[in-house]
Amino acid sequence: MSALVFDGVSRWYGDTVALADITFALAPGVTGLLGHNGAGKSTALKLGAGFTRPSAGSVRVLGQDLSASPAAYRRLGIAHDRDALWPFLTARATVALCARLRGARDPEAAAGRALAEVGLAEVADRRVGGFSHGMRQRVKLAQALAHEPELLLLDEPLNGLDPAQRRHIVELIMRLGDEGRTVLVSSHVLHEVERMAPRVLVLVNGHLVASGATPAIRDLIAERPRSIRLRADDARGLGRELIGAGLVESVRFEDGAMVVEAGDVERLGRELPRLARDAGVRLRRMEPVGDDLESVYAYLNERARGVGR
Amino acid sequence: MSASGPAPGARAADAEIRDVRYDTYAGERRGRRAAVGSLALRGALRSLGARRGWKAKAVPIALVLLAMGPAVIVLGVRALFGDQTGIDLTEALPFSGYQAIIGVIILLFAGITTPELLCPDRRDGTLELYLSTAVSRAEYLAGRVIGALAPLLLVTMVPMLVLYAGILVFEDDPIGYLRENWADLPRIVGAGLVLAVYYGLVGLAVSSLTGRRAFAIGGYLLLLVAPTVLSGLLQEAVGGAEELDLIAFSILPIGFAGHFFPDAAGDIPNTAAQYAAAYLVVVAAAAAVLLHRFRPGGDG
Amino acid sequence: MEPSTHIAPPAPSAARLIATDGVVKRFGAVTALDGVTLALDAAATGLLGVNGAGKSTLMRILLGLVRPDAGRVEVLGVDAARHRGELRRRLGYMPERDCLPLEMTARDLVVHMAELRGLPRRAAVLRASEVLFQVGLEEERSRLIRTFSTGMRQRTKLAQALVHSPELVVLDEPTNGLDPSGREEMLSLVRRLSSELGIAVMLSSHVLEDVTRTCDAVVVLREGRVVTSGRLDAMEGVADRGLLVRATGDLDRFAAALGARGLAASRGDGGVVVAGAPEDALLDGVRDAAAESGIALRELRPAGPTLEDALVEALG
């Protein structure tokens, strides 16, 4: 049973449509929530957290309607960028309070563990009021996971963190997914999302444009040929051979490398070493281009926009 | 674009492409005084409501018109009814009394214009932007002070100059009048400056303490009006202690400036020296607050 | 017209973009910078460091906003402590924090900033229009900044940093708050600054990708000291970590073919890692073994830590 199910959900505020007819069911593990500013990510997270109700459709959290059964809140963890923390409480007190409200069995211990997980063990007994943005973000994250929830909704948890902290939190989130929890993470830094989330939901202008694993989404984009960047001695000679053998649709040269487009990447990969060897061309480097989340996301946005900027 | 225009990118016999992309600027660069002037001019115009919609313009402009009012009325009467009324323009509205008549207008004008010069920059964080790539603290402050004082002259000095000019127009012998009364001109200028500096610096000092215009205006009025009220009450209670006029901050400079005009000096309770001293104390305090807020290493 | 202080232009070969020597800065009991010595002249340099490592203090010192307690600072060949006024006009700064006057239009702000930096009015108006176009704000320039989205505000900040044609521009977290396409556009813009427009860039960011995509060199600060400073391409991958091959097909046959050529292979990192320096003999051996075993190549690159790994390790 999926931890978070949206069924035909729409949400509007007056004349503004925040979400239009969204349907998905989250699988266990980490799912990335992507979208441009204003696409509806925050609204989707608010609906999942029970902060607001859909204008149409239904949201089921852990199989239940949150407004009908508040007990589900105990199995749900939320970290929202916009929440305020009470500045006069210590980090430990803040997290323990939330843990207690959410029914954790030993709130103090849970708070200590959660703060250690996010790397705030040393400052656990300092007042939150003096914390930097990154530290506050981590306190919220600790609040979200202290009571060991099954479903976690995280809104831009890496905001304000320096590179080492970012890595640490990415690894933490991956661990949470490996433990079988369902985690929905929104972020703008796509290569980080790619590392921690095997699946993504892509929102464009309030609509759900794609969902699933990135490589699978890529496969569905049939109209775009695959690109591969090659570095070789005598790249031009190699390019000629590849075209002659009908293995690539186009060849271009860019930044000292050769980028080819091929319909059948597997066939290209098999024939390439043979061709290179027979032509006496040394292969130095081969990298797929545009299969990453960044490119897939850009393509989905482009396609959704049709005509326009 | 460089000062000499975009460079052609390619040229053939019957075609030409021009490269209009970003080019380094190699033209004239003006000195620091120009930067100060720019801060002053833009600050002054914004405080009068420029580019802020008609509502922001309405009040300052109305106040300026009201400040001109007495001069306009007196001149108007003279123009319409001529010598019949036997009004001597200089008696009807003596310069020494003009500022006292429009005192409230001057007070309000300074109160609503000076916050515009400092509060928005503090509230929006723009001060850091200016100080990091444009001007030094001293230049910023100088520009804003000038930007505050200049518009104030519109209500503290210009109305009296208008009156003076009007008198000249209606005099039978303007040159003669000018020769006899030329001394009034520096007095008018002095009085105008004395008031502009006072209300301007106090207004700026209060504005430098907050990013919210409402607080600045409120604080300014409180700081000036409360002691005045107190002075009045105390004088009622104690009776006859005219020195208490010196703490009537909202009208203190008017008394001081009044001493510039010999005909009125006798009517003013305290001496010029006393007024000067009190005036300097207030102005120095305001300047000290400003300098403190904008000291290097401070948050201002 | 007040003449500006005359600075003799530095000899081209001697000029460094940024040179510091033993810079120390303390705030009370906290030592923000503890003897920073740098010599930077790459077109685009990234500044990295964990929170509290001293990045913002260093930037503020370079911009002339803060005086160091000890040490020399030279920016564009000019003593930053003594000629701050002059330097201010040759630098551009895109701050991280909100600093835009909300009640002004983008165009008014950029024109005003140009004038403050000494451009006469007509030139200021012309250049403002041009730079707003370059950053993609030509349609929104007459709107109040109050109505702008995060992306538009970031572009406005960048525009005001560029309008006076600075020689060096300092960017503090330029991709903050931008969505993926906004990030993409900002990073392209920043790359163009140094590669096409001839403006030197110093960029500070918490997202390593920002630095690896736009910068040629990097400085890593830790606890107020420089731990690494140098070109990025010198930091990537250690030469002898081997070659990584990702492929589908009979990988065992591939490994055997490698072995027959005297090459040691092991499984790892989602593929096969071939030990040895990726030199000619190794590359040819891998190619031939692949051709022989009929595997379908997907990826071929040096194994070992990526640039990002190396940077994270340096950060501490």
Coordinates of C-alpha atoms in Angstrom, one line a residue, chain A residues 95-280:
Chain A
V95 CA 12.9 18.3 18.4
A96 CA 11.8 16.6 21.6
L97 CA 8.6 18.7 21.7
C98 CA 7.7 17.7 18.2
A99 CA 8.6 14.1 18.8
R100 CA 6.4 14.0 21.9
L101 CA 3.5 15.6 19.9
R102 CA 3.9 12.9 17.3
G103 CA 3.8 10.1 19.8
A104 CA 7.4 9.0 20.0
R105 CA 8.0 6.7 22.9
D106 CA 11.1 8.3 24.4
P107 CA 11.1 11.9 23.0
E108 CA 14.3 13.0 24.6
A109 CA 16.3 10.0 23.3
A110 CA 14.7 10.3 19.9
A111 CA 15.6 14.0 19.8
G112 CA 19.2 13.2 20.6
R113 CA 19.5 10.5 18.0
A114 CA 17.8 12.7 15.3
L115 CA 20.1 15.7 16.0
A116 CA 23.1 13.4 15.8
E117 CA 21.9 12.1 12.5
V118 CA 21.8 15.5 11.0
G119 CA 25.1 16.6 12.4
L120 CA 23.9 18.9 15.2
A121 CA 24.9 16.8 18.2
E122 CA 27.4 19.4 19.4
V123 CA 24.9 22.2 19.4
A124 CA 21.9 20.3 20.6
D125 CA 21.7 22.4 23.8
R126 CA 22.0 25.8 22.2
R127 CA 19.1 28.0 21.6
V128 CA 17.7 27.9 18.1
G129 CA 17.5 31.7 17.9
G130 CA 21.2 31.9 17.3
F131 CA 21.3 29.3 14.6
S132 CA 22.3 30.0 11.0
H133 CA 19.9 29.2 8.1
G134 CA 21.6 25.9 7.4
M135 CA 21.4 24.8 11.1
R136 CA 17.7 25.7 11.3
Q137 CA 17.1 23.6 8.2
R138 CA 18.7 20.7 9.9
V139 CA 16.7 21.2 13.1
K140 CA 13.5 20.9 11.0
L141 CA 14.9 17.8 9.4
A142 CA 15.6 16.3 12.8
Q143 CA 12.0 17.2 13.8
A144 CA 10.8 15.4 10.8
L145 CA 12.6 12.1 11.5
A146 CA 12.8 11.9 15.3
H147 CA 9.6 9.9 15.7
E148 CA 10.7 7.4 13.0
P149 CA 7.9 8.1 10.6
E150 CA 7.0 5.9 7.6
L151 CA 6.4 8.9 5.3
L152 CA 8.7 11.9 5.1
L153 CA 7.9 15.1 3.2
L154 CA 11.0 17.3 2.8
D155 CA 10.8 20.7 1.3
E156 CA 14.3 21.8 0.0
P157 CA 16.1 20.3 3.0
L158 CA 19.6 21.2 1.5
N159 CA 18.9 24.9 1.4
G160 CA 21.7 26.9 3.1
L161 CA 23.9 24.0 3.7
D162 CA 27.6 24.0 2.6
P163 CA 28.9 21.3 0.3
A164 CA 30.0 18.9 3.0
Q165 CA 26.7 19.2 4.9
R166 CA 24.8 18.7 1.7
R167 CA 26.6 15.4 1.0
H168 CA 25.9 14.3 4.5
I169 CA 22.2 15.0 4.3
V170 CA 22.0 13.4 0.8
E171 CA 23.5 10.3 2.3
L172 CA 21.1 10.5 5.3
I173 CA 18.1 10.7 2.9
M174 CA 19.4 7.8 0.9
R175 CA 19.7 5.8 4.1
L176 CA 16.1 6.6 5.1
G177 CA 15.0 5.3 1.7
D178 CA 17.0 2.2 2.1
E179 CA 15.3 1.6 5.4
G180 CA 12.0 1.2 3.5
R181 CA 10.5 4.6 4.4
T182 CA 8.8 6.6 1.8
V183 CA 10.5 9.9 1.3
L184 CA 9.4 12.8 -1.0
V185 CA 12.1 15.4 -1.4
S186 CA 11.8 18.6 -3.3
S187 CA 15.0 20.3 -4.5
H188 CA 16.3 22.5 -7.4
V189 CA 19.7 21.0 -7.6
L190 CA 19.1 18.2 -10.0
H191 CA 22.3 16.2 -9.9
E192 CA 21.8 15.9 -6.1
V193 CA 18.3 14.7 -6.6
E194 CA 19.6 12.2 -9.1
R195 CA 21.9 10.8 -6.5
M196 CA 19.4 10.3 -3.8
A197 CA 16.2 9.6 -5.6
P198 CA 15.8 6.7 -8.1
R199 CA 12.3 8.0 -9.0
V200 CA 11.0 11.5 -9.6
L201 CA 7.7 13.4 -10.0
V202 CA 8.0 16.4 -12.4
L203 CA 5.5 19.2 -12.1
V204 CA 5.1 21.9 -14.7
N205 CA 2.6 24.7 -14.2
G206 CA 0.5 22.7 -11.8
H207 CA 0.4 19.6 -13.9
L208 CA 2.2 16.3 -13.3
V209 CA 4.2 15.9 -16.5
A210 CA 6.2 12.8 -15.7
S211 CA 6.7 10.3 -13.0
G212 CA 8.9 7.2 -12.5
A213 CA 12.6 6.3 -12.7
T214 CA 14.8 8.7 -14.7
P215 CA 16.2 6.2 -17.1
A216 CA 12.7 4.9 -17.8
I217 CA 11.4 8.4 -18.4
R218 CA 14.3 8.9 -20.7
D219 CA 13.4 5.8 -22.6
L220 CA 9.9 7.1 -23.1
I221 CA 11.1 10.2 -24.8
A222 CA 11.4 8.4 -28.1
E223 CA 11.6 11.4 -30.3
R224 CA 15.0 12.4 -28.9
P225 CA 18.0 10.4 -30.1
R226 CA 20.7 9.7 -27.6
S227 CA 23.8 11.7 -27.5
I228 CA 27.3 10.4 -26.7
R229 CA 30.4 12.4 -26.2
L230 CA 33.6 10.7 -27.5
R231 CA 37.2 11.6 -27.2
A232 CA 39.6 9.9 -29.5
D233 CA 42.7 10.5 -31.5
D234 CA 41.7 11.3 -35.0
A235 CA 38.1 11.9 -34.0
R236 CA 37.2 13.0 -37.5
G237 CA 38.3 9.8 -39.0
L238 CA 36.3 7.9 -36.5
G239 CA 33.3 10.1 -37.2
R240 CA 33.5 9.3 -40.9
E241 CA 33.6 5.6 -40.1
L242 CA 30.6 5.8 -37.8
I243 CA 28.6 7.7 -40.4
G244 CA 29.7 5.3 -43.1
A245 CA 28.6 2.3 -41.0
G246 CA 25.2 3.9 -40.4
L247 CA 25.7 3.8 -36.6
V248 CA 25.1 7.5 -36.0
E249 CA 22.6 10.0 -37.2
S250 CA 24.8 13.1 -36.7
V251 CA 28.2 14.1 -35.7
R252 CA 29.3 17.4 -34.3
F253 CA 32.5 18.7 -32.7
E254 CA 32.4 20.7 -29.5
D255 CA 35.0 21.7 -26.9
G256 CA 37.6 19.3 -28.3
A257 CA 35.3 16.3 -28.3
M258 CA 33.0 14.7 -30.8
V259 CA 29.3 14.4 -29.9
V260 CA 27.3 11.8 -31.9
E261 CA 23.6 11.1 -32.0
A262 CA 22.4 7.6 -32.3
G263 CA 19.1 5.8 -32.4
D264 CA 20.4 2.5 -31.3
V265 CA 22.9 3.1 -28.5
E266 CA 23.5 -0.5 -27.8
R267 CA 24.5 -1.3 -31.4
L268 CA 26.8 1.7 -31.4
G269 CA 28.4 0.5 -28.2
R270 CA 29.1 -2.9 -29.6
E271 CA 30.4 -1.8 -33.0
L272 CA 32.5 1.1 -31.8
P273 CA 35.5 -0.8 -30.4
R274 CA 35.7 -2.9 -33.5
L275 CA 35.5 0.0 -35.8
A276 CA 38.0 2.0 -33.9
R277 CA 40.5 -0.9 -33.7
D278 CA 40.2 -1.7 -37.4
A279 CA 40.7 2.0 -38.3
G280 CA 43.6 2.3 -35.8

